[in-house]
Every structure is written in C-alpha cells, then in structure tokens.
Amino acid sequence: MVKRTRAVEVAGGEPGFEIVASVRTDKGCVREVNEDAGRFVRPSDPALLQNKGALMVVADGMGGHSAGEVASQMAVELVSRLYYEARTDDAPAALTAAVAEANRRIFAAAEADEHKRGMGTTCTALALRGAAAFAAHVGDSRLYMLRDGGVYQLSEDHSHVMEMVRAGLLTKEQARTHEDKNVILRALGTTPEVEVSAVEPLEVRPGDFYLLSSDGLHDLVLD
C-alpha cells in the first residue's frame, strides 16, 4: 500500500494534505489462497476525519486451510472499525487499542471453530491525521517512509531473526536468507493478549510516501 501526500488548503485556511492511496495484492506463485489483506479508509464525516484522520491497514495471515485468509480479513475489518468507534481524542492510543482488541476477537474466533485453531495474522496500521502520522504494529509486516530519496523502515519486525540481529548474532543481510526468517514471535489471534508496538507520531511533509508491505514484497525487494 502506497500513500503520497501533497499540501493543500483546507477549511479555515489551515494546512492539510491531499492523500493518494493504492492497495495492491497478489497470491504469488506458491500458494493457492491469498492470505494478505489491505484496506484504506478515509471517513466521509468531516469531524471524524479531523479527529481520527485516514487509516491504512495491511495484514498477512497464517494458519491451515483458509484460516490465514480469515484472520487477515478480520484484522483489517476490525482495526478499521474499532479505531473509528473509539470515543477518545487520543488517536494514537485508540489505534493501539484497536489492534489489541482485534487480537482478542480473532483469538476468540479461532477458539470457537476447530478448523480455525491456530490461525493468526500480522497487522500494521498507519493513521494520518493532519500533519502527523502514527502507527501500531504486530508481526513482520512493515511500515516504510520514503522521503527526499531516502528509504526508512519505521517498524521493527517481531521475528526470530530480528532478535538474533539485535543480539549481534546475525547481520541484517544474513537475516534475509536465514532458514528461520519467516518465524514470527508475535501475531494477532494466536494468544489471548499480545503486545502491540506503537510508532510514535511523526511530522508529515509534502511529497512523503508511506509503504505498508507484507513479507511477500520486502523479502524479495531490497530497500
């Protein structure tokens, strides 16, 4: 998912941004089912747009049968709905809480259906409100910012190989080809509670691009 920003004038002469967003996904050449899901939401209600901004969510499911596909679809639907339903002016906290609650509901759905036991999904959600962007994240789907010719990874993978990188046992280059590169340590739906990582609010500038991607992209394409 790619989002481009351009400065515009909004009501009252205050600075705002025009957002251009695109969602693209492909099942690839290995699996029969596409377990990735993505969504872009821009509320039509001006008050809701001002308070919560626009939202982008990417999820990459895992699990047997069609369970991974179910988990990822639930993630994008739940996070999108719960975020905007939250009755708080603290939008970053509302986004983190939405991802945490989505985890509980996906876990409950998995427990209630033996065919979906063990299903889970990554989830990376980015909100753009006014001149600020903030995010919540679980798993190894990623959030990048492209600015002035530079590529910056804003999220940190919750994966076994990234733990090894942080411990100095692997380089990032070695992690890309390690046999355990797809072993993730956190996911939505696999445990009753999950720790959600937050990307603190950052200033949005005209011309910024934000890319939310599953490992189907960033495992194959270098920064």
PDB file of N, CA, C and O in Angstrom, residues 177-223:
ATOM      1  N   THR A 177      18.280 -14.208   4.409  1.00  0.00           N
ATOM      2  CA  THR A 177      18.340 -15.550   3.815  1.00  0.00           C
ATOM      3  C   THR A 177      18.388 -16.659   4.869  1.00  0.00           C
ATOM      4  O   THR A 177      18.557 -17.823   4.521  1.00  0.00           O
ATOM      5  N   HIS A 178      18.229 -16.296   6.143  1.00  0.00           N
ATOM      6  CA  HIS A 178      18.293 -17.300   7.206  1.00  0.00           C
ATOM      7  C   HIS A 178      17.095 -18.251   7.110  1.00  0.00           C
ATOM      8  O   HIS A 178      15.995 -17.861   6.720  1.00  0.00           O
ATOM      9  N   GLU A 179      17.299 -19.511   7.487  1.00  0.00           N
ATOM     10  CA  GLU A 179      16.239 -20.518   7.365  1.00  0.00           C
ATOM     11  C   GLU A 179      15.033 -20.217   8.266  1.00  0.00           C
ATOM     12  O   GLU A 179      13.928 -20.709   8.016  1.00  0.00           O
ATOM     13  N   ASP A 180      15.241 -19.416   9.312  1.00  0.00           N
ATOM     14  CA  ASP A 180      14.141 -19.076  10.227  1.00  0.00           C
ATOM     15  C   ASP A 180      13.578 -17.685   9.972  1.00  0.00           C
ATOM     16  O   ASP A 180      12.902 -17.122  10.842  1.00  0.00           O
ATOM     17  N   LYS A 181      13.806 -17.132   8.796  1.00  0.00           N
ATOM     18  CA  LYS A 181      13.416 -15.744   8.543  1.00  0.00           C
ATOM     19  C   LYS A 181      11.911 -15.523   8.625  1.00  0.00           C
ATOM     20  O   LYS A 181      11.466 -14.392   8.852  1.00  0.00           O
ATOM     21  N   ASN A 182      11.111 -16.583   8.463  1.00  0.00           N
ATOM     22  CA  ASN A 182       9.653 -16.429   8.498  1.00  0.00           C
ATOM     23  C   ASN A 182       9.039 -16.819   9.842  1.00  0.00           C
ATOM     24  O   ASN A 182       7.816 -16.880   9.967  1.00  0.00           O
ATOM     25  N   VAL A 183       9.874 -17.053  10.852  1.00  0.00           N
ATOM     26  CA  VAL A 183       9.371 -17.388  12.185  1.00  0.00           C
ATOM     27  C   VAL A 183       9.101 -16.093  12.936  1.00  0.00           C
ATOM     28  O   VAL A 183      10.026 -15.349  13.275  1.00  0.00           O
ATOM     29  N   ILE A 184       7.817 -15.801  13.170  1.00  0.00           N
ATOM     30  CA  ILE A 184       7.488 -14.563  13.870  1.00  0.00           C
ATOM     31  C   ILE A 184       7.157 -14.863  15.331  1.00  0.00           C
ATOM     32  O   ILE A 184       6.685 -15.938  15.679  1.00  0.00           O
ATOM     33  N   LEU A 185       7.421 -13.885  16.178  1.00  0.00           N
ATOM     34  CA  LEU A 185       7.265 -14.047  17.621  1.00  0.00           C
ATOM     35  C   LEU A 185       5.967 -13.447  18.147  1.00  0.00           C
ATOM     36  O   LEU A 185       5.578 -13.733  19.276  1.00  0.00           O
ATOM     37  N   ARG A 186       5.329 -12.612  17.361  1.00  0.00           N
ATOM     38  CA  ARG A 186       4.048 -12.030  17.762  1.00  0.00           C
ATOM     39  C   ARG A 186       3.113 -12.035  16.566  1.00  0.00           C
ATOM     40  O   ARG A 186       3.533 -11.783  15.433  1.00  0.00           O
ATOM     41  N   ALA A 187       1.840 -12.306  16.835  1.00  0.00           N
ATOM     42  CA  ALA A 187       0.823 -12.259  15.785  1.00  0.00           C
ATOM     43  C   ALA A 187      -0.524 -12.024  16.438  1.00  0.00           C
ATOM     44  O   ALA A 187      -0.714 -12.302  17.635  1.00  0.00           O
ATOM     45  N   LEU A 188      -1.469 -11.514  15.679  1.00  0.00           N
ATOM     46  CA  LEU A 188      -2.826 -11.373  16.181  1.00  0.00           C
ATOM     47  C   LEU A 188      -3.531 -12.723  16.106  1.00  0.00           C
ATOM     48  O   LEU A 188      -3.477 -13.406  15.090  1.00  0.00           O
ATOM     49  N   GLY A 189      -4.193 -13.107  17.198  1.00  0.00           N
ATOM     50  CA  GLY A 189      -5.035 -14.279  17.190  1.00  0.00           C
ATOM     51  C   GLY A 189      -4.438 -15.548  17.753  1.00  0.00           C
ATOM     52  O   GLY A 189      -5.154 -16.525  17.968  1.00  0.00           O
ATOM     53  N   THR A 190      -3.151 -15.579  18.011  1.00  0.00           N
ATOM     54  CA  THR A 190      -2.520 -16.819  18.473  1.00  0.00           C
ATOM     55  C   THR A 190      -2.482 -16.918  19.989  1.00  0.00           C
ATOM     56  O   THR A 190      -2.306 -18.008  20.530  1.00  0.00           O
ATOM     57  N   THR A 191      -2.646 -15.814  20.701  1.00  0.00           N
ATOM     58  CA  THR A 191      -2.690 -15.788  22.166  1.00  0.00           C
ATOM     59  C   THR A 191      -3.791 -14.820  22.599  1.00  0.00           C
ATOM     60  O   THR A 191      -4.161 -13.915  21.847  1.00  0.00           O
ATOM     61  N   PRO A 192      -4.319 -14.966  23.818  1.00  0.00           N
ATOM     62  CA  PRO A 192      -5.402 -14.083  24.264  1.00  0.00           C
ATOM     63  C   PRO A 192      -5.006 -12.612  24.293  1.00  0.00           C
ATOM     64  O   PRO A 192      -5.835 -11.734  24.037  1.00  0.00           O
ATOM     65  N   GLU A 193      -3.754 -12.336  24.625  1.00  0.00           N
ATOM     66  CA  GLU A 193      -3.260 -10.965  24.671  1.00  0.00           C
ATOM     67  C   GLU A 193      -1.972 -10.879  23.865  1.00  0.00           C
ATOM     68  O   GLU A 193      -1.218 -11.845  23.778  1.00  0.00           O
ATOM     69  N   VAL A 194      -1.721  -9.711  23.284  1.00  0.00           N
ATOM     70  CA  VAL A 194      -0.495  -9.511  22.520  1.00  0.00           C
ATOM     71  C   VAL A 194       0.043  -8.113  22.786  1.00  0.00           C
ATOM     72  O   VAL A 194      -0.734  -7.172  23.029  1.00  0.00           O
ATOM     73  N   GLU A 195       1.351  -7.991  22.803  1.00  0.00           N
ATOM     74  CA  GLU A 195       1.977  -6.669  22.960  1.00  0.00           C
ATOM     75  C   GLU A 195       2.012  -5.971  21.603  1.00  0.00           C
ATOM     76  O   GLU A 195       2.579  -6.496  20.646  1.00  0.00           O
ATOM     77  N   VAL A 196       1.392  -4.809  21.539  1.00  0.00           N
ATOM     78  CA  VAL A 196       1.341  -4.033  20.304  1.00  0.00           C
ATOM     79  C   VAL A 196       2.411  -2.955  20.342  1.00  0.00           C
ATOM     80  O   VAL A 196       2.491  -2.189  21.293  1.00  0.00           O
ATOM     81  N   SER A 197       3.234  -2.907  19.318  1.00  0.00           N
ATOM     82  CA  SER A 197       4.256  -1.858  19.230  1.00  0.00           C
ATOM     83  C   SER A 197       3.661  -0.622  18.563  1.00  0.00           C
ATOM     84  O   SER A 197       2.925  -0.734  17.586  1.00  0.00           O
ATOM     85  N   ALA A 198       3.995   0.537  19.106  1.00  0.00           N
ATOM     86  CA  ALA A 198       3.494   1.797  18.553  1.00  0.00           C
ATOM     87  C   ALA A 198       4.638   2.569  17.907  1.00  0.00           C
ATOM     88  O   ALA A 198       5.754   2.593  18.431  1.00  0.00           O
ATOM     89  N   VAL A 199       4.361   3.157  16.761  1.00  0.00           N
ATOM     90  CA  VAL A 199       5.300   4.084  16.127  1.00  0.00           C
ATOM     91  C   VAL A 199       4.840   5.484  16.503  1.00  0.00           C
ATOM     92  O   VAL A 199       3.727   5.890  16.169  1.00  0.00           O
ATOM     93  N   GLU A 200       5.664   6.196  17.240  1.00  0.00           N
ATOM     94  CA  GLU A 200       5.279   7.494  17.770  1.00  0.00           C
ATOM     95  C   GLU A 200       4.957   8.473  16.643  1.00  0.00           C
ATOM     96  O   GLU A 200       5.501   8.360  15.540  1.00  0.00           O
ATOM     97  N   PRO A 201       4.067   9.441  16.921  1.00  0.00           N
ATOM     98  CA  PRO A 201       3.695  10.413  15.877  1.00  0.00           C
ATOM     99  C   PRO A 201       4.907  11.116  15.283  1.00  0.00           C
ATOM    100  O   PRO A 201       5.834  11.491  15.997  1.00  0.00           O
ATOM    101  N   LEU A 202       4.907  11.246  13.967  1.00  0.00           N
ATOM    102  CA  LEU A 202       5.965  11.956  13.276  1.00  0.00           C
ATOM    103  C   LEU A 202       5.345  12.973  12.331  1.00  0.00           C
ATOM    104  O   LEU A 202       4.192  12.837  11.914  1.00  0.00           O
ATOM    105  N   GLU A 203       6.106  13.979  12.016  1.00  0.00           N
ATOM    106  CA  GLU A 203       5.617  15.054  11.160  1.00  0.00           C
ATOM    107  C   GLU A 203       5.522  14.588   9.715  1.00  0.00           C
ATOM    108  O   GLU A 203       6.449  13.979   9.182  1.00  0.00           O
ATOM    109  N   VAL A 204       4.396  14.852   9.095  1.00  0.00           N
ATOM    110  CA  VAL A 204       4.201  14.539   7.682  1.00  0.00           C
ATOM    111  C   VAL A 204       4.620  15.736   6.850  1.00  0.00           C
ATOM    112  O   VAL A 204       4.307  16.882   7.184  1.00  0.00           O
ATOM    113  N   ARG A 205       5.327  15.478   5.755  1.00  0.00           N
ATOM    114  CA  ARG A 205       5.776  16.544   4.863  1.00  0.00           C
ATOM    115  C   ARG A 205       5.203  16.328   3.466  1.00  0.00           C
ATOM    116  O   ARG A 205       4.966  15.183   3.064  1.00  0.00           O
ATOM    117  N   PRO A 206       4.984  17.387   2.731  1.00  0.00           N
ATOM    118  CA  PRO A 206       4.502  17.236   1.351  1.00  0.00           C
ATOM    119  C   PRO A 206       5.440  16.350   0.541  1.00  0.00           C
ATOM    120  O   PRO A 206       6.665  16.480   0.641  1.00  0.00           O
ATOM    121  N   GLY A 207       4.874  15.426  -0.221  1.00  0.00           N
ATOM    122  CA  GLY A 207       5.674  14.535  -1.055  1.00  0.00           C
ATOM    123  C   GLY A 207       6.079  13.250  -0.393  1.00  0.00           C
ATOM    124  O   GLY A 207       6.697  12.385  -1.032  1.00  0.00           O
ATOM    125  N   ASP A 208       5.751  13.065   0.891  1.00  0.00           N
ATOM    126  CA  ASP A 208       6.081  11.804   1.560  1.00  0.00           C
ATOM    127  C   ASP A 208       5.336  10.638   0.920  1.00  0.00           C
ATOM    128  O   ASP A 208       4.198  10.774   0.481  1.00  0.00           O
ATOM    129  N   PHE A 209       6.006   9.484   0.882  1.00  0.00           N
ATOM    130  CA  PHE A 209       5.358   8.223   0.546  1.00  0.00           C
ATOM    131  C   PHE A 209       5.433   7.324   1.781  1.00  0.00           C
ATOM    132  O   PHE A 209       6.461   7.306   2.460  1.00  0.00           O
ATOM    133  N   TYR A 210       4.375   6.571   2.050  1.00  0.00           N
ATOM    134  CA  TYR A 210       4.405   5.552   3.093  1.00  0.00           C
ATOM    135  C   TYR A 210       4.033   4.221   2.447  1.00  0.00           C
ATOM    136  O   TYR A 210       3.063   4.140   1.710  1.00  0.00           O
ATOM    137  N   LEU A 211       4.817   3.214   2.742  1.00  0.00           N
ATOM    138  CA  LEU A 211       4.596   1.882   2.187  1.00  0.00           C
ATOM    139  C   LEU A 211       4.359   0.899   3.323  1.00  0.00           C
ATOM    140  O   LEU A 211       5.194   0.769   4.223  1.00  0.00           O
ATOM    141  N   LEU A 212       3.209   0.238   3.308  1.00  0.00           N
ATOM    142  CA  LEU A 212       2.915  -0.852   4.217  1.00  0.00           C
ATOM    143  C   LEU A 212       2.989  -2.129   3.405  1.00  0.00           C
ATOM    144  O   LEU A 212       2.300  -2.251   2.387  1.00  0.00           O
ATOM    145  N   SER A 213       3.811  -3.085   3.821  1.00  0.00           N
ATOM    146  CA  SER A 213       4.030  -4.274   2.994  1.00  0.00           C
ATOM    147  C   SER A 213       4.078  -5.538   3.830  1.00  0.00           C
ATOM    148  O   SER A 213       4.519  -5.528   4.984  1.00  0.00           O
ATOM    149  N   SER A 214       3.638  -6.641   3.236  1.00  0.00           N
ATOM    150  CA  SER A 214       3.839  -7.957   3.842  1.00  0.00           C
ATOM    151  C   SER A 214       5.202  -8.478   3.385  1.00  0.00           C
ATOM    152  O   SER A 214       5.848  -7.909   2.502  1.00  0.00           O
ATOM    153  N   ASP A 215       5.628  -9.595   3.978  1.00  0.00           N
ATOM    154  CA  ASP A 215       6.945 -10.137   3.616  1.00  0.00           C
ATOM    155  C   ASP A 215       6.973 -10.658   2.180  1.00  0.00           C
ATOM    156  O   ASP A 215       8.050 -10.889   1.629  1.00  0.00           O
ATOM    157  N   GLY A 216       5.794 -10.836   1.575  1.00  0.00           N
ATOM    158  CA  GLY A 216       5.768 -11.215   0.164  1.00  0.00           C
ATOM    159  C   GLY A 216       6.433 -10.192  -0.730  1.00  0.00           C
ATOM    160  O   GLY A 216       6.902 -10.518  -1.828  1.00  0.00           O
ATOM    161  N   LEU A 217       6.511  -8.948  -0.251  1.00  0.00           N
ATOM    162  CA  LEU A 217       7.210  -7.889  -1.002  1.00  0.00           C
ATOM    163  C   LEU A 217       8.612  -7.684  -0.451  1.00  0.00           C
ATOM    164  O   LEU A 217       9.596  -7.817  -1.184  1.00  0.00           O
ATOM    165  N   HIS A 218       8.726  -7.360   0.843  1.00  0.00           N
ATOM    166  CA  HIS A 218      10.055  -6.952   1.315  1.00  0.00           C
ATOM    167  C   HIS A 218      11.042  -8.107   1.510  1.00  0.00           C
ATOM    168  O   HIS A 218      12.233  -7.864   1.684  1.00  0.00           O
ATOM    169  N   ASP A 219      10.561  -9.355   1.463  1.00  0.00           N
ATOM    170  CA  ASP A 219      11.519 -10.472   1.428  1.00  0.00           C
ATOM    171  C   ASP A 219      12.225 -10.568   0.086  1.00  0.00           C
ATOM    172  O   ASP A 219      13.312 -11.135  -0.012  1.00  0.00           O
ATOM    173  N   LEU A 220      11.593 -10.045  -0.958  1.00  0.00           N
ATOM    174  CA  LEU A 220      12.116 -10.177  -2.312  1.00  0.00           C
ATOM    175  C   LEU A 220      12.748  -8.907  -2.867  1.00  0.00           C
ATOM    176  O   LEU A 220      13.595  -8.967  -3.748  1.00  0.00           O
ATOM    177  N   VAL A 221      12.323  -7.755  -2.324  1.00  0.00           N
ATOM    178  CA  VAL A 221      12.777  -6.476  -2.872  1.00  0.00           C
ATOM    179  C   VAL A 221      13.621  -5.752  -1.813  1.00  0.00           C
ATOM    180  O   VAL A 221      13.147  -5.490  -0.706  1.00  0.00           O
ATOM    181  N   LEU A 222      14.850  -5.422  -2.149  1.00  0.00           N
ATOM    182  CA  LEU A 222      15.724  -4.694  -1.237  1.00  0.00           C
ATOM    183  C   LEU A 222      15.209  -3.263  -1.038  1.00  0.00           C
ATOM    184  O   LEU A 222      14.497  -2.714  -1.891  1.00  0.00           O
ATOM    185  N   ASP A 223      15.586  -2.682   0.100  1.00  0.00           N
ATOM    186  CA  ASP A 223      15.202  -1.288   0.348  1.00  0.00           C
ATOM    187  C   ASP A 223      15.593  -0.396  -0.799  1.00  0.00           C
ATOM    188  O   ASP A 223      14.830   0.479  -1.214  1.00  0.00           O
TER     189      ASP A 223
END
